[in-house]
Short mmCIF file of C-alpha atoms and ligand atoms in Angstrom, two decimals:
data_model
loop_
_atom_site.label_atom_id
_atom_site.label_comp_id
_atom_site.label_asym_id
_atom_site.label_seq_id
_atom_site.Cartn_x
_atom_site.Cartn_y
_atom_site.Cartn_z
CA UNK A 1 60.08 -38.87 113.61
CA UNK A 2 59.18 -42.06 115.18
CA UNK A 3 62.76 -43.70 114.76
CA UNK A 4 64.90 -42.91 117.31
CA UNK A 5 67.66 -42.54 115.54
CA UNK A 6 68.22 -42.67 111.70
CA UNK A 7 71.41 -42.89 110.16
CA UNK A 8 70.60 -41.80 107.05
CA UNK A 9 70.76 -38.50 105.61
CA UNK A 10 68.15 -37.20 104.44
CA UNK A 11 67.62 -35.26 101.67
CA UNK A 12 64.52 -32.97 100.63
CA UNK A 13 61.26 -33.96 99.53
CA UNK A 14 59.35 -31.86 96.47
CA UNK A 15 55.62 -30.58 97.08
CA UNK A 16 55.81 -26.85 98.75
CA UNK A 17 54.06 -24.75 96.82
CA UNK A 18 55.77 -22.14 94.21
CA UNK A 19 55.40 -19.00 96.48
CA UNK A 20 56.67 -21.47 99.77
CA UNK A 21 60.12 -22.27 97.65
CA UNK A 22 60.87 -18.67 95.98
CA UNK A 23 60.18 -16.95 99.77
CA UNK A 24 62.91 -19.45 100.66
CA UNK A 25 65.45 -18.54 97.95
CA UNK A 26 64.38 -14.65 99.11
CA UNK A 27 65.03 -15.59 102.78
CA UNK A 28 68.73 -17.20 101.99
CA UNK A 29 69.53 -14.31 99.50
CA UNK A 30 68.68 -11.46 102.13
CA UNK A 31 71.06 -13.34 105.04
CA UNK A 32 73.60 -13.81 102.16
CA UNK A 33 73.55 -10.27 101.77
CA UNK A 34 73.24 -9.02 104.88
CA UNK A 35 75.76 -11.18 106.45
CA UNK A 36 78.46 -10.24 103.16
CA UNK A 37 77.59 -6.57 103.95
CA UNK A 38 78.82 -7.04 107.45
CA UNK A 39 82.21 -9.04 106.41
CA UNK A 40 82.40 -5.70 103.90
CA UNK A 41 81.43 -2.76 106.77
CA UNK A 42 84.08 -5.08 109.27
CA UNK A 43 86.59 -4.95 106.32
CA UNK A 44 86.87 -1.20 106.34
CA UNK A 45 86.89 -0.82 110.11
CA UNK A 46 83.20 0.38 110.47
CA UNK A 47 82.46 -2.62 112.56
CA UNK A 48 84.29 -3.33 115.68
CA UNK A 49 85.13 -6.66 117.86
CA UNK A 50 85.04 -10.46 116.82
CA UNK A 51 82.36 -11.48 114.11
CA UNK A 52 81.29 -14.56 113.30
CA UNK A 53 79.83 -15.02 109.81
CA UNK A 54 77.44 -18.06 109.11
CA UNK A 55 77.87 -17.89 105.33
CA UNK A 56 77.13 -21.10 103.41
CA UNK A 57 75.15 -22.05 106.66
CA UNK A 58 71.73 -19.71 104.99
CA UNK A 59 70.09 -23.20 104.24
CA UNK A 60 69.49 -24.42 108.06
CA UNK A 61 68.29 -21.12 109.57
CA UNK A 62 65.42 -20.76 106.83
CA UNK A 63 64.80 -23.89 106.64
CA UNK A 64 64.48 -24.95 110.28
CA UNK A 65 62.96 -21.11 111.34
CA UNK A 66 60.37 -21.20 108.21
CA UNK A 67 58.36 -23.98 110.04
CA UNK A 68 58.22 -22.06 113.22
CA UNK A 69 55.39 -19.88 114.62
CA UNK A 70 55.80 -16.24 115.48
CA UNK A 71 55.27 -16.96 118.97
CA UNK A 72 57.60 -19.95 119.11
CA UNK A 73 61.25 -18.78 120.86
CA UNK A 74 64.59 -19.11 119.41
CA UNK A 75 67.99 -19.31 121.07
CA UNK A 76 71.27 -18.98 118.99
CA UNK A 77 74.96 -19.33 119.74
CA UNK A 78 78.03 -16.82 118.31
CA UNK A 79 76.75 -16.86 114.72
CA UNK A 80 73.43 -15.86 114.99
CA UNK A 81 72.65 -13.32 112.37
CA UNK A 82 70.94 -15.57 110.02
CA UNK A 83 68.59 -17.04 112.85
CA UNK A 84 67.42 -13.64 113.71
CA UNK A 85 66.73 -12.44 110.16
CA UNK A 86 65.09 -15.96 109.47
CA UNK A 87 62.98 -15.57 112.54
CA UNK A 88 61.84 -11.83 111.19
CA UNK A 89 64.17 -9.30 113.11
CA UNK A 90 64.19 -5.95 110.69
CA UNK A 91 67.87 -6.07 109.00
CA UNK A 92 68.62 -2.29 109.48
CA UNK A 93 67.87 -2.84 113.47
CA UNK A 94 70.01 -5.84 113.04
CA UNK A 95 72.92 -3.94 111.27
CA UNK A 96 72.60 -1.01 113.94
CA UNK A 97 72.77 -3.40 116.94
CA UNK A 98 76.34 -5.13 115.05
CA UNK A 99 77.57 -1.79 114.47
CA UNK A 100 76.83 -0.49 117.90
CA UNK A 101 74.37 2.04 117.42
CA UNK A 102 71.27 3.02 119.86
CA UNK A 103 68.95 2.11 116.83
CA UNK A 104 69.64 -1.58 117.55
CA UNK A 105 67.62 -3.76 118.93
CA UNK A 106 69.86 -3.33 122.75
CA UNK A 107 70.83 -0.04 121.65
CA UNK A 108 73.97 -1.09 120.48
CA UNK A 109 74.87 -2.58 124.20
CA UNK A 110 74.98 -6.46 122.47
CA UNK A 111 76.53 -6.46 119.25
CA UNK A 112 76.84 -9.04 116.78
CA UNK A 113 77.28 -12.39 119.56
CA UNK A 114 74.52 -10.77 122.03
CA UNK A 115 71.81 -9.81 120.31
CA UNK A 116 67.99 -10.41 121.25
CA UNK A 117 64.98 -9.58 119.40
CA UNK A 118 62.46 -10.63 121.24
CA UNK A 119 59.61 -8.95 119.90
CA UNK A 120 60.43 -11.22 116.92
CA UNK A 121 60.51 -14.83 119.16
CA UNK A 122 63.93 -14.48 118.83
CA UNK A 123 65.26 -14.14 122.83
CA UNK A 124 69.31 -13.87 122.50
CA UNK A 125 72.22 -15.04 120.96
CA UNK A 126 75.22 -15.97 122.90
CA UNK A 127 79.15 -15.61 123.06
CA UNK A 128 78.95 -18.65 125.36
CA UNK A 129 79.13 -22.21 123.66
CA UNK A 130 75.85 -24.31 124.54
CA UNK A 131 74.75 -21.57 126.73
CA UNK A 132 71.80 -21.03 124.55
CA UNK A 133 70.63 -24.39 124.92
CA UNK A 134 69.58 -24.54 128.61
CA UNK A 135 67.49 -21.31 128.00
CA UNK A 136 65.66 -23.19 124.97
CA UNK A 137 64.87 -25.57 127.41
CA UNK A 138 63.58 -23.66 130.05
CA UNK A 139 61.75 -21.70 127.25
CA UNK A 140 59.72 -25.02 126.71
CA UNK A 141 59.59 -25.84 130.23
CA UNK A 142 57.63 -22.49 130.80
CA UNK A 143 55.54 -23.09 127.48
CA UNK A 144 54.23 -26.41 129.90
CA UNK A 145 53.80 -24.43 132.78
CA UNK A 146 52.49 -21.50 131.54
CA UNK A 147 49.93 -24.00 129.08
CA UNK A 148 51.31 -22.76 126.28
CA UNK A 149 51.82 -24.12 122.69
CA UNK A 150 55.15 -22.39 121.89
CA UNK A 151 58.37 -24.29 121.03
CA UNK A 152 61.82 -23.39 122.28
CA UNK A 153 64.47 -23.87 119.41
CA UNK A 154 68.40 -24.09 120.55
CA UNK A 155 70.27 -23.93 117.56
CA UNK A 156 73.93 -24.89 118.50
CA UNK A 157 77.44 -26.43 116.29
CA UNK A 158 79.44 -29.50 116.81
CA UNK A 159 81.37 -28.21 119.31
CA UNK A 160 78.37 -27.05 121.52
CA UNK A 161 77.80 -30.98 121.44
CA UNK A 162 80.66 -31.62 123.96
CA UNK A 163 79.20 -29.81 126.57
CA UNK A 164 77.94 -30.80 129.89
CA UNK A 165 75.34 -28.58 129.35
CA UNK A 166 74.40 -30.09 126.12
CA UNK A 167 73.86 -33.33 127.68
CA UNK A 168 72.02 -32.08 130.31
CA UNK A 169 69.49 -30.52 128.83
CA UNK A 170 68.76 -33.73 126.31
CA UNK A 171 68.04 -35.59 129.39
CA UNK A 172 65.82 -33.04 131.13
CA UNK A 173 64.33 -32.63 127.76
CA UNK A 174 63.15 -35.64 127.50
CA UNK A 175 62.82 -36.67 131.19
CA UNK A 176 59.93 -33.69 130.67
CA UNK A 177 59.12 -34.59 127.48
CA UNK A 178 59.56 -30.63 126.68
CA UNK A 179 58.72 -29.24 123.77
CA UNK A 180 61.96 -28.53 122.09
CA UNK A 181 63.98 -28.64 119.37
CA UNK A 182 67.58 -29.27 119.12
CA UNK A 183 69.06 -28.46 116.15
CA UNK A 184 72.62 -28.78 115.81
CA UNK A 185 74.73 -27.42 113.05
CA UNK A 186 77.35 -29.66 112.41
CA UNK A 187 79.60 -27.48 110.07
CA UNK A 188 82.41 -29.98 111.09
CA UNK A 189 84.61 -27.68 113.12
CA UNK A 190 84.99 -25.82 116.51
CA UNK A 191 86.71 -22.92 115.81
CA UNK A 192 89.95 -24.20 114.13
CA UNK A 193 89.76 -28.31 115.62
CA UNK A 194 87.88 -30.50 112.61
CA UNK A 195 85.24 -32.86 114.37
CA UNK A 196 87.21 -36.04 114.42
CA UNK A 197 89.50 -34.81 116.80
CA UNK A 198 87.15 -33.39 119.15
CA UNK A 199 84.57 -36.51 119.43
CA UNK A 200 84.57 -39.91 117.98
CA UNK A 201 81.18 -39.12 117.77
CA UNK A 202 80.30 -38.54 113.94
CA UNK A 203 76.53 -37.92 114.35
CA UNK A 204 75.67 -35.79 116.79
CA UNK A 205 72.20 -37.05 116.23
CA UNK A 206 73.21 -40.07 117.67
CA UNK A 207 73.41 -38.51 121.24
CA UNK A 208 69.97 -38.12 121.13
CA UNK A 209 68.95 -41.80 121.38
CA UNK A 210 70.66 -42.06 124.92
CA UNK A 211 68.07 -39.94 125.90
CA UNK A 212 65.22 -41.40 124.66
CA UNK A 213 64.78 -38.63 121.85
CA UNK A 214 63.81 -39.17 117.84
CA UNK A 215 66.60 -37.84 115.81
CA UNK A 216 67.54 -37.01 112.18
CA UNK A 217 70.37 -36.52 110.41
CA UNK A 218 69.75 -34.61 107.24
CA UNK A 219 72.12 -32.72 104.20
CA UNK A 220 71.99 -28.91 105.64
CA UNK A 221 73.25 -27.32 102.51
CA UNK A 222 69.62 -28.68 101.16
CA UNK A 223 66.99 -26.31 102.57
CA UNK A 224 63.71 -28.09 101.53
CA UNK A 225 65.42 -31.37 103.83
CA UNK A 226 66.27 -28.99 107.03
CA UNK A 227 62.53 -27.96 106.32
CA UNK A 228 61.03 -31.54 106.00
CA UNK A 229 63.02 -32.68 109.24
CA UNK A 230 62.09 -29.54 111.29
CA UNK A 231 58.41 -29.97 110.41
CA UNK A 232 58.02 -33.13 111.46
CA UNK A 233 59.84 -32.65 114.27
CA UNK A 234 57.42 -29.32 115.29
CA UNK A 235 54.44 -31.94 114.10
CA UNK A 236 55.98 -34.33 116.86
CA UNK A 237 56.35 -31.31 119.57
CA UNK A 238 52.67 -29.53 119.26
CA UNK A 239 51.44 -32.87 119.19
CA UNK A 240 52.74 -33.89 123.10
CA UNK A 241 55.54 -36.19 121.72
CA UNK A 242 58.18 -33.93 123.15
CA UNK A 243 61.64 -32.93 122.09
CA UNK A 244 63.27 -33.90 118.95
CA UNK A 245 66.78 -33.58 117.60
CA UNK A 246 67.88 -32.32 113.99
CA UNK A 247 71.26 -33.07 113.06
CA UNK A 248 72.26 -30.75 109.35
CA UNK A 249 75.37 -31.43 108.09
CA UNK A 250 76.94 -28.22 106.19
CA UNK A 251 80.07 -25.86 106.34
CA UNK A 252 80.92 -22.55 106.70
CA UNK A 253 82.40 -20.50 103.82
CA UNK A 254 83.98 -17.67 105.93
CA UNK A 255 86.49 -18.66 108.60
CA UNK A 256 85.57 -19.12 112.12
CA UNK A 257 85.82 -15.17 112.73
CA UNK A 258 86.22 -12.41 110.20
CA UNK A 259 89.85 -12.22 109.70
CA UNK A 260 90.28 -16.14 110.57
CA UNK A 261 93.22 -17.27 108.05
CA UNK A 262 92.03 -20.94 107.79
CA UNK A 263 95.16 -22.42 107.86
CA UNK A 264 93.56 -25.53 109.46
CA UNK A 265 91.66 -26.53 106.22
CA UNK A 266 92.56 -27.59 102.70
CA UNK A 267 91.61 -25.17 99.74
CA UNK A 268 90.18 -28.06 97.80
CA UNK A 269 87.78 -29.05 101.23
CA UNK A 270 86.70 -24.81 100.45
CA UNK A 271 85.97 -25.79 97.32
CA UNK A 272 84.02 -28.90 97.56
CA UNK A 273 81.80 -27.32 99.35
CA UNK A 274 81.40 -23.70 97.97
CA UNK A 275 79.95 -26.02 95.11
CA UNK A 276 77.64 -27.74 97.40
CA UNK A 277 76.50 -23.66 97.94
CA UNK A 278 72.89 -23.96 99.85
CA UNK A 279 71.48 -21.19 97.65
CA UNK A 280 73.15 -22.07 94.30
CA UNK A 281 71.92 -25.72 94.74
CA UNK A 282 68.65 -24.50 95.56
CA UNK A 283 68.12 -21.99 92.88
CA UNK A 284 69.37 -24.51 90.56
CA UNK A 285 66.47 -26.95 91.53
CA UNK A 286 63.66 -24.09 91.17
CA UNK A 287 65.16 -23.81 87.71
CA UNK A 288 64.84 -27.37 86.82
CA UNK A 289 61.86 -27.76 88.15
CA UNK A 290 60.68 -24.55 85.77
CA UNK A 291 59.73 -22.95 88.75
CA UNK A 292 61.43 -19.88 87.98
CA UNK A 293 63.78 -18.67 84.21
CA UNK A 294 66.41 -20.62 82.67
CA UNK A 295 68.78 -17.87 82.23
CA UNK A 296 68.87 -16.95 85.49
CA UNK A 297 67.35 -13.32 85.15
CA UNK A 298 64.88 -13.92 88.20
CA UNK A 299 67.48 -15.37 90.47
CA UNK A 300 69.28 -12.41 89.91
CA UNK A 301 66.69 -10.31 90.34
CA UNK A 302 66.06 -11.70 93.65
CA UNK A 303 69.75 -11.34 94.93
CA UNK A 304 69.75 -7.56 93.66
CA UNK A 305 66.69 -7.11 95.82
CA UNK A 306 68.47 -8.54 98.70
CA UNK A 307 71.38 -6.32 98.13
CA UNK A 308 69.35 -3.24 97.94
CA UNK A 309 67.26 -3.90 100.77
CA UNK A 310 70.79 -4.54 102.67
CA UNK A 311 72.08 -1.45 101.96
CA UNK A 312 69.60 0.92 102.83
CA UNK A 313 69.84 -0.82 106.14
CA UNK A 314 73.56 -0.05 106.46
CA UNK A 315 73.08 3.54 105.73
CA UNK A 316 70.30 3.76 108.10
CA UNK A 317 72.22 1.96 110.58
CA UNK A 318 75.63 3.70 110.07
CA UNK A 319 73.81 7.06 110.05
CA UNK A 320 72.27 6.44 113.45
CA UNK A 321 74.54 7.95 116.66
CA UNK A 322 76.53 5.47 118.78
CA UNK A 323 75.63 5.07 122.58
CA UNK A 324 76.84 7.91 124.73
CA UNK A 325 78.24 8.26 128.53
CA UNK A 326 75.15 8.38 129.98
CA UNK A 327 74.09 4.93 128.02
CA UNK A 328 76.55 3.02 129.68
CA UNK A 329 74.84 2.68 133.04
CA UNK A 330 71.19 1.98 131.34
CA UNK A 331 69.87 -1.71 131.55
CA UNK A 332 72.61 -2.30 134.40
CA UNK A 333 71.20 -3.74 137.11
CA UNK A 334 73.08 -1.76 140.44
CA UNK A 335 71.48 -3.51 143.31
C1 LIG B 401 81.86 -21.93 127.10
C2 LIG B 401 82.77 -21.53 125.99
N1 LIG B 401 83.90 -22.23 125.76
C3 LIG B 401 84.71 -21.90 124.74
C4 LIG B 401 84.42 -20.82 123.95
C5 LIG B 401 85.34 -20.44 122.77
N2 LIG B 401 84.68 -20.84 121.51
C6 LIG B 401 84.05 -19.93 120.74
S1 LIG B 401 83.36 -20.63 119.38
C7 LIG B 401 83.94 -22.15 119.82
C8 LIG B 401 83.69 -23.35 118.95
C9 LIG B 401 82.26 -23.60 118.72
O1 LIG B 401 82.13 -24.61 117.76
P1 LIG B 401 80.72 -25.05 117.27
O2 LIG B 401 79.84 -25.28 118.43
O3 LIG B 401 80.92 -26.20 116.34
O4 LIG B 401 80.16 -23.77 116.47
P2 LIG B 401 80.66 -23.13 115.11
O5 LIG B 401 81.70 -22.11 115.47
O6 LIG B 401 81.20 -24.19 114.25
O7 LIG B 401 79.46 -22.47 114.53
C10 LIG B 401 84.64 -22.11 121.01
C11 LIG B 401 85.25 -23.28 121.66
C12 LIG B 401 83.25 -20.08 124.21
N3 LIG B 401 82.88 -19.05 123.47
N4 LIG B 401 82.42 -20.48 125.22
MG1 LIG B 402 81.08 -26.25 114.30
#
């Protein structure tokens, strides 16, 4: 990541080993699960409040997350599911905490847009756009301090990239030559406004080079190229270089909440890009490659193992006890 800006986009390069590729079909399968579970529980009124569903987005999150350490800290925005399964958070924890339950990992006090794992690096999602990304950054900033080797990781959309606080953390990123990634998911809409009419700005990547930081821009409905860009760009962090900035271009399948009725986008658009499907594609290129059965028996297999691992979560979570009047006044700080 020496350029500091590319215009290209990138696509994926072959050479991860067999095991490396099928744990990354596994990894897209279980969020596609998970997160289709959740539209399903939210459907029949056994989730409350506003959900945002990252579904077609599976590709990024696993891609980006796979290259991370354990110890290195993630920060996501109001879609954050797939981030925090990526980055190991248990699903039936997960599913609790969305459905409000005490099992969850803030005892059901965050819910789907506030959730924080941070036994598993990942530190919080966010209802607030680009609020995430000034706690990435001080995440790296006390990595420095503290002489530490960890990495803070703001994933963040297209909208996000409008924000004051966007820009200002690019330029304190590299001003400190932090060690940071930004990695923006440009799904091409915020909320229900399509990109071109809230920038003129088509690459977000291309903010980076005010700031003096390497960027890429790179297809994020292609898993193995968010996972070639990331790496490098981790490479380019542990190694003192400082922050770099991933730009994946992808879509999301669901509206922009559960419920959303889309009326902003053409059916065909839908279409183009449900066949551009991140784990589709991707299964489709382990099959060519003979990496796993032509007739699609093991891809199967691995999306039934999803499902079933999915569910026993939603029992589990569903069966646990929502938070009770004396719960309301726990982690509040009273001074
Ligand atoms: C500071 C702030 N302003 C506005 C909103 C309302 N809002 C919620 S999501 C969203 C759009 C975000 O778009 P993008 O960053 O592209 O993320 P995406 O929804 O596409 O994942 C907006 C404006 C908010 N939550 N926070
Ligand atoms: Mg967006």
């Amino acid at each position: 990541m020496t350029d500091p800006v590319t215009d290209r986009v990138g696509t994926s390069s072959p050479g991860e080993a067999p095991e490396v590729l099928l744990d990354l079909l596994e990894r897209m399968w279980l969020i596609r699960a998970f997160e289709e579970k959740v539209s399903e529980l939210y459907a029949r009124g056994r989730i409350k409040g506003l959900l945002h569903l990252g579904i077609g987005q599976e590709g990024v999150a696993v891609g980006a997350i796979g290259q991370l350490a354990d110890d290195d800290l993630v920060f996501a925005g109001h879609r954050p599911h797939a981030h925090a399964l990526a980055k190991g958070a248990d699903p039936g924890r997960l599913l609790a905490e969305i459905a409000g339950r005490t099992t969850g990992y803030c005892g059901g006090h965050g819910g789907s847009m506030h959730i924080a794992a941070p036994e598993v690096g990942f530190v919080t999602a966010t209802g607030v756009v680009a609020g995430n990304i000034p706690l990435a950054l001080g995440a790296a900033f006390a990595s420095v301090v503290n002489g530490a080797q960890r990495l803070g990781v703001a994933f963040f959309g297209d909208g996000a990239g409008q924000t004051g606080a966007f820009h200002e953390s690019l330029n304190i990123a590299s001003l400190w030559n932090l060690p940071m990634i930004f990695v923006c998911e440009n799904n091409g809409y915020a909320e229900f406004t399509p990109l071109a009419a809230h920038t003129r700005i088509e690459r977000l990547a291309s903010h980076a080079a005010t700031y003096g930081i390497p960027s890429t821009t790179v297809d994020g409905n292609d898993v193995l190229a968010v996972r070639d860009a990331v790496g490098r760009a981790v490479d380019h962090a542990r190694s003192g270089g400082g922050p770099s900035f991933v730009e994946a271009l992808t879509y999301r399948l669901r509206g922009h909440y559960e419920g959303d009725p889309a009326k902003y986008r053409e059916l065909s658009e839908l279409a183009d890009w449900k066949a551009k499907d991140p784990i589709a594609r991707f299964a489709a290129s382990l099959r060519d490659a003979g990496l796993i059965d032509a007739d699609g028996r093991q891809t199967l297999a691995i999306e039934q193992a999803a499902r079933a691992r999915v569910q026993i979560a939603s029992e589990e979570a569903l069966n646990a006890p929502v938070p009770g009047p004396d719960d309301l006044v726990q982690h509040v700080f009273a001074g």
